[in-house]
PDB file of C-alpha atoms and ligand atoms in Angstrom:
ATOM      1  CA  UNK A   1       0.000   0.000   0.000  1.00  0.00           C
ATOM      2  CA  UNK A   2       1.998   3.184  -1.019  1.00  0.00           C
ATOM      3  CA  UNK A   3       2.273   5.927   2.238  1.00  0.00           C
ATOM      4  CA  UNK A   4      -0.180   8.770   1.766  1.00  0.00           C
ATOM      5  CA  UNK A   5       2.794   9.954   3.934  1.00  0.00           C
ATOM      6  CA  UNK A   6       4.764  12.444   1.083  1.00  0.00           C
ATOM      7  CA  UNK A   7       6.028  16.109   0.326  1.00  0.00           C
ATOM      8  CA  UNK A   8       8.796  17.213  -1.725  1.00  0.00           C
ATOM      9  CA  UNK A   9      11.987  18.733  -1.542  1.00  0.00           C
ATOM     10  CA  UNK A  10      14.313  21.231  -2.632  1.00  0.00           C
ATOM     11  CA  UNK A  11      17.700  21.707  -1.977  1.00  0.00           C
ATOM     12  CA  UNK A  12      19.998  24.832  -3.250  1.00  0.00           C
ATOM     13  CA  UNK A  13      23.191  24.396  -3.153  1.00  0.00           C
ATOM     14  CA  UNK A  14      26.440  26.189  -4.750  1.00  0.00           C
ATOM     15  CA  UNK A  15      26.699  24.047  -7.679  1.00  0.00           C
ATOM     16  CA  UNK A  16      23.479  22.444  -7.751  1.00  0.00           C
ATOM     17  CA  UNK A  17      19.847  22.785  -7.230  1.00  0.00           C
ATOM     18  CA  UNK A  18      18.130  19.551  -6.672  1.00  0.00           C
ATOM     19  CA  UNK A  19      14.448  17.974  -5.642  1.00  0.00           C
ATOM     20  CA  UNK A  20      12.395  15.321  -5.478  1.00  0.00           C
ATOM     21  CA  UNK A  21       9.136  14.032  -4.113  1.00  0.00           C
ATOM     22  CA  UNK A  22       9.911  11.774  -0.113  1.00  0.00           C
ATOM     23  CA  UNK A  23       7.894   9.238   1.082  1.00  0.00           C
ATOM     24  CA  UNK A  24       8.254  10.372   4.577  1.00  0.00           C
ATOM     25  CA  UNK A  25       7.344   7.037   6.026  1.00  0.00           C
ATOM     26  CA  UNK A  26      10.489   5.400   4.234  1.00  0.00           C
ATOM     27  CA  UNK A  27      12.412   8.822   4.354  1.00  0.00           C
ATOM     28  CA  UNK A  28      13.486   7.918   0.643  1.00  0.00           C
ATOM     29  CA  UNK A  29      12.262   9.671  -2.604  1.00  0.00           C
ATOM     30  CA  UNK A  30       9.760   8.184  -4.770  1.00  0.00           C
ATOM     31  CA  UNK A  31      11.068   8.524  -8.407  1.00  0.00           C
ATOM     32  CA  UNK A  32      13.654  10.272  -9.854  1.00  0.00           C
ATOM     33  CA  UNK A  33      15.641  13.247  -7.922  1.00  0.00           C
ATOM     34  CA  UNK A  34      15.611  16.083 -10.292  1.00  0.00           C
ATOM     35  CA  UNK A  35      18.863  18.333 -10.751  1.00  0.00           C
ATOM     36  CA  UNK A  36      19.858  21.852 -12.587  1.00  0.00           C
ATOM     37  CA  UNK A  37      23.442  23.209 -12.278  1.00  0.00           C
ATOM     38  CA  UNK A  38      22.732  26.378  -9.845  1.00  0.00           C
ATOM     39  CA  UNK A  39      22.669  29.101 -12.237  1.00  0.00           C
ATOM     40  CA  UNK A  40      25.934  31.697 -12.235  1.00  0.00           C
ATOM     41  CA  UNK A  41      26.023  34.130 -10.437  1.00  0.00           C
ATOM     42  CA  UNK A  42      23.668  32.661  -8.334  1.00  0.00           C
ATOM     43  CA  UNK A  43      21.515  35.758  -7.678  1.00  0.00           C
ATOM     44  CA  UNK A  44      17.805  35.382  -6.492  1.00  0.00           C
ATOM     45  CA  UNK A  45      15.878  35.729  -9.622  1.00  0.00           C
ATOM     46  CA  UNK A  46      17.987  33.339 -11.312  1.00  0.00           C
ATOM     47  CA  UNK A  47      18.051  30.857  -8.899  1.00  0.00           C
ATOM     48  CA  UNK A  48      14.330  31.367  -8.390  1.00  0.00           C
ATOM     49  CA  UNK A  49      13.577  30.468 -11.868  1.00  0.00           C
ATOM     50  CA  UNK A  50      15.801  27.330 -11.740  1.00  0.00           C
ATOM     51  CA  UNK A  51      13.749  26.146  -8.277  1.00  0.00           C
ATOM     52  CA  UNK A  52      10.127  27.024 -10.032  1.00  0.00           C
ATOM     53  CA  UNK A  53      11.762  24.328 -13.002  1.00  0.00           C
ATOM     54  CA  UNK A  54      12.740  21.516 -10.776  1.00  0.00           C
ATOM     55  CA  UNK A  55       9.529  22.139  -8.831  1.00  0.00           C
ATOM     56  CA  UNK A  56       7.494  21.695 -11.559  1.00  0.00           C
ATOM     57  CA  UNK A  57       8.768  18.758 -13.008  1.00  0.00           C
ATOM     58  CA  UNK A  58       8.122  16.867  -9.545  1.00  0.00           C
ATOM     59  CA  UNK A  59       4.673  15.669  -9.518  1.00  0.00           C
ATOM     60  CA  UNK A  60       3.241  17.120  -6.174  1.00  0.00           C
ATOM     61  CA  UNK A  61       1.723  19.916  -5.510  1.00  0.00           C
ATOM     62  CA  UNK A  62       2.927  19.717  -1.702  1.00  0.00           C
ATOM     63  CA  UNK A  63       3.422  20.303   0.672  1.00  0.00           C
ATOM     64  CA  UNK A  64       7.570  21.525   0.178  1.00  0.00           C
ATOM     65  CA  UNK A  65      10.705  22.018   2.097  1.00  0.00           C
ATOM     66  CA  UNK A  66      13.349  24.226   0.740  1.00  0.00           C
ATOM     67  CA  UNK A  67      16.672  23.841   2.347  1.00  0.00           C
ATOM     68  CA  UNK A  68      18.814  27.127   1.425  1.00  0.00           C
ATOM     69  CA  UNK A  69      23.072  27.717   2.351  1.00  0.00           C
ATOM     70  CA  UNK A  70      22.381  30.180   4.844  1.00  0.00           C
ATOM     71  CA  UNK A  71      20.626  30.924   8.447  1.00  0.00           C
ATOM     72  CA  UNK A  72      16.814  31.531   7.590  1.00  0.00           C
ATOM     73  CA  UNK A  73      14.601  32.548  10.389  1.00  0.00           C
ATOM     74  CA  UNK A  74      11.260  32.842   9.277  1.00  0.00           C
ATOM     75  CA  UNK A  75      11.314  32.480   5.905  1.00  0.00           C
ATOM     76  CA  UNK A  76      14.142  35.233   5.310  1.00  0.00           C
ATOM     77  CA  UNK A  77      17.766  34.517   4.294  1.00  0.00           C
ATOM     78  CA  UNK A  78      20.214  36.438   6.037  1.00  0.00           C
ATOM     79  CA  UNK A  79      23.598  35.273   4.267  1.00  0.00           C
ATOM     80  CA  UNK A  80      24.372  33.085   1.051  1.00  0.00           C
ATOM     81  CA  UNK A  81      28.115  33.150   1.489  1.00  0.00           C
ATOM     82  CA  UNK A  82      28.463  30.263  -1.470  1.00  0.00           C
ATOM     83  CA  UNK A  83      26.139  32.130  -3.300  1.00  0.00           C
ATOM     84  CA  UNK A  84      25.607  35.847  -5.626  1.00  0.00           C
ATOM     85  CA  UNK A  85      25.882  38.786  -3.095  1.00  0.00           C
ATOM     86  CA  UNK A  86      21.894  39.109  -3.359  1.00  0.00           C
ATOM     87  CA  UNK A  87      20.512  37.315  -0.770  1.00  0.00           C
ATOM     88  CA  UNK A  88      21.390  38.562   2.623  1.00  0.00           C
ATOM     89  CA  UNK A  89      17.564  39.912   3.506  1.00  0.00           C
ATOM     90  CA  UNK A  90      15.484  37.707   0.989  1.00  0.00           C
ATOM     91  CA  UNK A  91      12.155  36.672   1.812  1.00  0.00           C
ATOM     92  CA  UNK A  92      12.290  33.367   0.188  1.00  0.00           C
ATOM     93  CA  UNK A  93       8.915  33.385   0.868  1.00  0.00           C
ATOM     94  CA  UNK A  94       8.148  35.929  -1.042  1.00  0.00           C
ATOM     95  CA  UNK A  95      11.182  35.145  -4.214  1.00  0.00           C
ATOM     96  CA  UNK A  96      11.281  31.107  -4.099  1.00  0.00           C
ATOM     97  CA  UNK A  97       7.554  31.063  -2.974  1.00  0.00           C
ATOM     98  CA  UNK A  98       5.577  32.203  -6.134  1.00  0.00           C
ATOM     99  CA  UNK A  99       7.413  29.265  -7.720  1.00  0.00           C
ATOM    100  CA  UNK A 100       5.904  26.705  -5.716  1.00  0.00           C
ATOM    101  CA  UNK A 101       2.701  25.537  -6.136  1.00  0.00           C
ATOM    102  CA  UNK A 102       1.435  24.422  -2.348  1.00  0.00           C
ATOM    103  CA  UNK A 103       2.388  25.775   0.933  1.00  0.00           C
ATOM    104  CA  UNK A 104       6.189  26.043   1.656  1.00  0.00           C
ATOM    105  CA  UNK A 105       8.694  25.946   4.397  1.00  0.00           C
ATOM    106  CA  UNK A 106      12.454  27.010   4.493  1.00  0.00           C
ATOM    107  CA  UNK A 107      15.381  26.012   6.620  1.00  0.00           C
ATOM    108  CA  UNK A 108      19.179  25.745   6.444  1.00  0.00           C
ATOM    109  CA  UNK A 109      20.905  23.030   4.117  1.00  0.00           C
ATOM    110  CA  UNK A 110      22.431  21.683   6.970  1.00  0.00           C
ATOM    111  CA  UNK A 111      19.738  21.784   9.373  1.00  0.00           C
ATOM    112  CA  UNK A 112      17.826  19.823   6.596  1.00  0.00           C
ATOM    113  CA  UNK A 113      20.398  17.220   6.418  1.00  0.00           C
ATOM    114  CA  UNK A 114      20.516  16.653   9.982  1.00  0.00           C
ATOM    115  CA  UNK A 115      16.686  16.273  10.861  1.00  0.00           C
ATOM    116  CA  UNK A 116      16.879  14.007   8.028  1.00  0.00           C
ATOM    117  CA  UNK A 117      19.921  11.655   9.583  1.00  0.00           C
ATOM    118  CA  UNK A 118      18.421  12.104  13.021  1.00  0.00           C
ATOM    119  CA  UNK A 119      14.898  10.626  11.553  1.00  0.00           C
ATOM    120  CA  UNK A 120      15.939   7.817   9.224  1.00  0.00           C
ATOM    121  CA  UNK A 121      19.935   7.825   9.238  1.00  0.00           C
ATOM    122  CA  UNK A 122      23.084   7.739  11.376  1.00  0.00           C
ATOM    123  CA  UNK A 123      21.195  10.062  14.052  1.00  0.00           C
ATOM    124  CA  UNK A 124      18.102   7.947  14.250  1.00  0.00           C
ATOM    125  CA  UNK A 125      16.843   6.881  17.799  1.00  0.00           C
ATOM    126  CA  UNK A 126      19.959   9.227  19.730  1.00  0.00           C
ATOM    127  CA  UNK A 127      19.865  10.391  22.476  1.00  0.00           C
ATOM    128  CA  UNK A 128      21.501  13.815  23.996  1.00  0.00           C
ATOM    129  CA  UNK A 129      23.593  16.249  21.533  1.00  0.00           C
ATOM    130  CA  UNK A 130      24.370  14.586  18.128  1.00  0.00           C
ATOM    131  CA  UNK A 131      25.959  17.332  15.718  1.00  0.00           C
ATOM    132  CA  UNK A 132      26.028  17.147  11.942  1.00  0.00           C
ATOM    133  CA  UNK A 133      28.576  18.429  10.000  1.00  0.00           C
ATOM    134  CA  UNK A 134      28.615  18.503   6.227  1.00  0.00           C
ATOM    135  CA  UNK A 135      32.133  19.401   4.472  1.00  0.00           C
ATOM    136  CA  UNK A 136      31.205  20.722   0.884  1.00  0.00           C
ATOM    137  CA  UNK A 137      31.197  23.941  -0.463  1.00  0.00           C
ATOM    138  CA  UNK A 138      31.156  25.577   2.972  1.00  0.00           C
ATOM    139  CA  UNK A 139      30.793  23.736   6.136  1.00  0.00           C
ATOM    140  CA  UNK A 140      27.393  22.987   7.440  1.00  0.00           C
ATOM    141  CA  UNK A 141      26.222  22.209  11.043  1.00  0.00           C
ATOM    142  CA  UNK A 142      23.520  20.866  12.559  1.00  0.00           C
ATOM    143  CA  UNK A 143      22.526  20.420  15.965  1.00  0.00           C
ATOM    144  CA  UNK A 144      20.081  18.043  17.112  1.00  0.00           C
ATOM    145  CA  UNK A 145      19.010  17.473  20.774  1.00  0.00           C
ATOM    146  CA  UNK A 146      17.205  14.155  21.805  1.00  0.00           C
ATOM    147  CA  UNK A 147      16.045  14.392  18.150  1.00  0.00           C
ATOM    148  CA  UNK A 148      14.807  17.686  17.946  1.00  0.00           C
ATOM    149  CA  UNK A 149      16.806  20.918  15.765  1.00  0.00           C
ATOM    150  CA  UNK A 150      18.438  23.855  17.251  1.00  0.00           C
ATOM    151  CA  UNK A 151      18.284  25.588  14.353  1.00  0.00           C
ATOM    152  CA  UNK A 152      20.826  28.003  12.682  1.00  0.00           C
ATOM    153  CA  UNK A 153      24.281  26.776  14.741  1.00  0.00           C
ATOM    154  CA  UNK A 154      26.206  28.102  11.456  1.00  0.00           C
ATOM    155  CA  UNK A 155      29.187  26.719  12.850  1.00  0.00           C
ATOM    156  CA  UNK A 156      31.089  26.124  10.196  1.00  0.00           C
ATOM    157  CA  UNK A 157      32.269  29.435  10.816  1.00  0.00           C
ATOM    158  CA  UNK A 158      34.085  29.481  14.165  1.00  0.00           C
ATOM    159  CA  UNK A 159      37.424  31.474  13.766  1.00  0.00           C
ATOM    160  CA  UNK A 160      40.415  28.844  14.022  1.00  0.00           C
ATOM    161  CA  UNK A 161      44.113  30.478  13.990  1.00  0.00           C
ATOM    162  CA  UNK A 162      42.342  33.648  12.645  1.00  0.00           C
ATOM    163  CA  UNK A 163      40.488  32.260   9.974  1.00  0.00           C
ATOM    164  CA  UNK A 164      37.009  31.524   9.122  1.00  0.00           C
ATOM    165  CA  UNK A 165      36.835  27.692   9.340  1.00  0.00           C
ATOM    166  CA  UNK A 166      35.400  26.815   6.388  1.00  0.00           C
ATOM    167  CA  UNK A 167      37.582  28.646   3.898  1.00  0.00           C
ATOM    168  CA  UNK A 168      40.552  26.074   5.654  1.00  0.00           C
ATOM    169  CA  UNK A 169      38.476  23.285   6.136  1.00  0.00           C
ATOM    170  CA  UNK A 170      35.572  23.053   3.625  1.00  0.00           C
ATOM    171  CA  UNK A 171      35.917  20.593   0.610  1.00  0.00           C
ATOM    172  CA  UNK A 172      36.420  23.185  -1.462  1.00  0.00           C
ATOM    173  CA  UNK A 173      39.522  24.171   0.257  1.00  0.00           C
ATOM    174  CA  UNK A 174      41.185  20.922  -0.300  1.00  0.00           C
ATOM    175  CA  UNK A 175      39.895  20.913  -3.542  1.00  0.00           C
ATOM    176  CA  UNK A 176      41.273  24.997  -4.148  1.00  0.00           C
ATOM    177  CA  UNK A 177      44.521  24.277  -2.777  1.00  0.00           C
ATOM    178  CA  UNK A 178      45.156  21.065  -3.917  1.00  0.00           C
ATOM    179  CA  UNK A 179      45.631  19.542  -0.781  1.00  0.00           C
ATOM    180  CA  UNK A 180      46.919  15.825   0.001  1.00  0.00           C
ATOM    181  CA  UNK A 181      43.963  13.856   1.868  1.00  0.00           C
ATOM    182  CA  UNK A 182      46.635  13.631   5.226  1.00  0.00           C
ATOM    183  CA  UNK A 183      46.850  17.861   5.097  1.00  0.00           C
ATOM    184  CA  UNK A 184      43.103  18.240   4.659  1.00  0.00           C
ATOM    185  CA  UNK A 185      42.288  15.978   7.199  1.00  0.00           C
ATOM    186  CA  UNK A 186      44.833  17.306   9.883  1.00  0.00           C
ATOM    187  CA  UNK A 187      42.892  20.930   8.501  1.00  0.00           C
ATOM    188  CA  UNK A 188      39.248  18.930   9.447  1.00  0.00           C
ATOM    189  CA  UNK A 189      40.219  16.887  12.615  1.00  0.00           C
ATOM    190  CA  UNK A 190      41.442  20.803  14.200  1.00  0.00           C
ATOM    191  CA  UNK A 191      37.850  22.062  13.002  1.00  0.00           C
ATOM    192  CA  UNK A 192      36.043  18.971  14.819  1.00  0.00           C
ATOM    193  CA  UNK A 193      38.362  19.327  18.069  1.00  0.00           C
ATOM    194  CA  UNK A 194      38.015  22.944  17.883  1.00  0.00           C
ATOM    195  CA  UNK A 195      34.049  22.535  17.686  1.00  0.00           C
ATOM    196  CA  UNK A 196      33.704  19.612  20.616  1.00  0.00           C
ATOM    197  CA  UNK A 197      35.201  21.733  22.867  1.00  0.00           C
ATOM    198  CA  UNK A 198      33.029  24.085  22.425  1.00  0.00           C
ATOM    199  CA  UNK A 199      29.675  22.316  22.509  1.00  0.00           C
ATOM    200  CA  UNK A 200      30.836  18.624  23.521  1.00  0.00           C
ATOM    201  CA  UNK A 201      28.146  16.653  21.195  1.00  0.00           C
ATOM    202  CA  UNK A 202      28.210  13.000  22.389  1.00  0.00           C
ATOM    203  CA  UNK A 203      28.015  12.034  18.300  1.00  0.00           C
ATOM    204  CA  UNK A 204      29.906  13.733  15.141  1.00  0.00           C
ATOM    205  CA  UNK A 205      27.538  12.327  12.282  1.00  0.00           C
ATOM    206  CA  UNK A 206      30.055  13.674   8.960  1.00  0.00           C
ATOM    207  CA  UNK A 207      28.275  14.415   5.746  1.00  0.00           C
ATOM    208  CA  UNK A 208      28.514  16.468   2.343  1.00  0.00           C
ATOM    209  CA  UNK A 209      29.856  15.081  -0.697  1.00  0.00           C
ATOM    210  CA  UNK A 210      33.612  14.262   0.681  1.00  0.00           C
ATOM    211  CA  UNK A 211      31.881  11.388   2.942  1.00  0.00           C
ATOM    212  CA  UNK A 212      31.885   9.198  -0.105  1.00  0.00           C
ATOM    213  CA  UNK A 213      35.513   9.169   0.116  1.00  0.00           C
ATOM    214  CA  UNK A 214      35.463   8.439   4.024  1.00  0.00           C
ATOM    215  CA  UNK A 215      38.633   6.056   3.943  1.00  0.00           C
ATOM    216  CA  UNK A 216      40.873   8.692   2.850  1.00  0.00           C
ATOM    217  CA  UNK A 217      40.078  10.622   5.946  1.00  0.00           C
ATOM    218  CA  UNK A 218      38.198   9.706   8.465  1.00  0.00           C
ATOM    219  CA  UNK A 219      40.497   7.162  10.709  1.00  0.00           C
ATOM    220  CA  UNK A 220      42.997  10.168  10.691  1.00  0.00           C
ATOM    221  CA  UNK A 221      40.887  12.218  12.780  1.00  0.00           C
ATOM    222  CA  UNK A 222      41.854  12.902  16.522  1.00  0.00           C
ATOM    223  CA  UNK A 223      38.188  13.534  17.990  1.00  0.00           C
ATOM    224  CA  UNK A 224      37.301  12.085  21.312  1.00  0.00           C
ATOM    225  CA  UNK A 225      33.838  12.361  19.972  1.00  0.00           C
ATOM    226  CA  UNK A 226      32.213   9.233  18.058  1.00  0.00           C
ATOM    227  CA  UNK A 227      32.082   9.399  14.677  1.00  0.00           C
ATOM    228  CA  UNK A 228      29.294   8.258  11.980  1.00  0.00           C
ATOM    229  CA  UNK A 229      28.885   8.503   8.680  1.00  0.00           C
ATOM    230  CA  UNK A 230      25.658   9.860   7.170  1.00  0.00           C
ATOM    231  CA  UNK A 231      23.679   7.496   5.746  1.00  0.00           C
ATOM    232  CA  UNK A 232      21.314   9.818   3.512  1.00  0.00           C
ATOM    233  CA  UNK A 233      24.511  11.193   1.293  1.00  0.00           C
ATOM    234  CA  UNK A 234      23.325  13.212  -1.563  1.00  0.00           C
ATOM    235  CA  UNK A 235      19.820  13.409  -0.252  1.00  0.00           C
ATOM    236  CA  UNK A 236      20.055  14.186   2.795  1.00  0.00           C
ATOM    237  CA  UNK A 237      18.795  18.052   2.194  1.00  0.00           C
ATOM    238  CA  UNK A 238      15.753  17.225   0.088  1.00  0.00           C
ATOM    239  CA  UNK A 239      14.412  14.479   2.438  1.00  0.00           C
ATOM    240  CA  UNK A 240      14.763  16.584   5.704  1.00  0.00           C
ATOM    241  CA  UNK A 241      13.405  19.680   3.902  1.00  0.00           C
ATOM    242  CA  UNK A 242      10.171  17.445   3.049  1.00  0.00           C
ATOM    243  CA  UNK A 243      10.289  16.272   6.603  1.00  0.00           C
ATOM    244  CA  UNK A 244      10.371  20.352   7.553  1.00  0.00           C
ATOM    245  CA  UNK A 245       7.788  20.874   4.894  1.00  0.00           C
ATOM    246  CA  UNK A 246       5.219  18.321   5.972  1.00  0.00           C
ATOM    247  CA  UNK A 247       5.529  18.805   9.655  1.00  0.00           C
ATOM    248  CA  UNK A 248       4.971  22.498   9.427  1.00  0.00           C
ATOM    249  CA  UNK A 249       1.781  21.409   7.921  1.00  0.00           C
ATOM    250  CA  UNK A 250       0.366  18.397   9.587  1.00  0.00           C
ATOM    251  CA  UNK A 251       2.614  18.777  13.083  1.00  0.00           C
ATOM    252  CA  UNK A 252       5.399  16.349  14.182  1.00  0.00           C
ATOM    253  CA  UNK A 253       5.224  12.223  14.400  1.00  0.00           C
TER     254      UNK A 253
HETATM  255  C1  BGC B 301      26.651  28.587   5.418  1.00  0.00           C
HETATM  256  C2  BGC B 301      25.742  27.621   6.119  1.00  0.00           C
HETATM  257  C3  BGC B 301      25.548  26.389   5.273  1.00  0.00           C
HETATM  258  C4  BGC B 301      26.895  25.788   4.902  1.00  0.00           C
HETATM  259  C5  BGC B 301      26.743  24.602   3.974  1.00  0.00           C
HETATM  260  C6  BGC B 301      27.952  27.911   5.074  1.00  0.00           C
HETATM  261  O1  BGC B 301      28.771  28.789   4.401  1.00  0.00           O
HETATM  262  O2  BGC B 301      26.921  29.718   6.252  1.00  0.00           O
HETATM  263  O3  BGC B 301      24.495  28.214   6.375  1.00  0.00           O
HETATM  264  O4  BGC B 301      24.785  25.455   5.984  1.00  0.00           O
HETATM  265  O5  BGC B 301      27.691  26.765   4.255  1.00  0.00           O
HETATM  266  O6  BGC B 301      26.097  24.937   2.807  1.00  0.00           O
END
């Protein structure tokens, strides 16, 4: 019997802009995941247009999540470091809104991907402070309490030896520099040391497109923390941004 339990997702990233429809119960998407290259720069309007595309070729007409690169508190983006220099102040309510056709909800990327790993991945069933970290474009945090989101931790940019973290740490900073796997990891295992002293999660669940190449890093980091992968890899931000979108609607399981 199929779930009548289903919304769909969005999820804007620096490179790409992706969605597809979640079966909530499964926390997996039904059909294909739909995907544009985000457009460059990525300024609202632009972007805008390239969410109103993948939204309509997803057949649903809601409810949606959208999970954005930046701290949103209701509904407004305040930065989009990764992406064009319009966003800080954008009502995505009002900009990504008119493109959707159903009631809509917006959160952080990495908020999305970590009420999505504490529902149906790595995070699922924890107990006490489990934070997410995705290493991509930026970095992305998430923290989750006895399963339920602090939202907005944005610490990905905690300032380590004078720098902004994620422009040593990210992905895209091994990638940039060209650095050996044992350089970018010492550059990630500082972040994740730096961060548990700090806020002292009792699980490090590590996501974002450099997870897929776990072996290469992850047994050379020096947390006392726990470490798990996360289990919902690329989709991670359009399943929890469903989640977000249906529960705003219909109220938490
Ligand atoms: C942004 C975060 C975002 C992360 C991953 C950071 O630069 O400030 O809001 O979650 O990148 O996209």
């Amino acid at each position: 019997m199929p779930s009548n339990r289903r919304a769909a997702g969005i999820d804007i990233g620096g490179s790409g802009i992706k969605g597809g429809v979640v079966d909530l119960d499964a926390g997996e998407l039904v059909g294909e995941r739909e995907r544009l290259d985000t457009p460059q720069p990525a300024e609202p309007p632009d972007v805008a247009e390239a969410v109103g595309e993948v939204a309509r070729s997803l057949d649903l007409s809601g409810p949606w999540g959208v999970a954005f690169p930046g701290p949103i508190v209701d509904g407004v983006a305040y930065t989009g470091v990764n992406l064009g220099s319009g966003w800080p102040g954008t009502s995505l309510r009002d900009v990504l809104g008119l493109q959707l056709p159903g009631p809509a909800t917006y959160l952080n990327d990495a908020d999305a991907a970590g009420l999505a790993e504490a529902r149906y991945g790595a995070g699922r069933g924890r107990r006490g402070l489990v934070a997410v970290v995705t290493f991509g474009t930026g970095i992305g945090s998430a923290l989750v309490h006895d399963g339920r989101l602090v939202p907005n931790s944005e610490l990905g940019h905690i300032e380590i030896d004078g720098h902004d973290a994620e422009t040593r740490a990210a992905d895209s900073a091994r990638k940039r520099e060209d650095l050996d796997w044992e350089t970018w990891a010492g550059r990630a295992s500082q972040y994740l040391c730096a961060l548990e002293r700090l806020i002292w999660p009792e699980l490090f669940v590590l996501g974002g497109g450099v997870s897929k190449k776990a072996e290469h890093w992850v047994p050379l980091l020096k947390t006392r923390t726990p470490i798990e992968l996360a289990q919902l890899r690329n989709n991670a931000g359009i399943v929890g941004a469903a989640l977000a979108g249906y529960e705003a609607q219909h109220g938490g399981s």
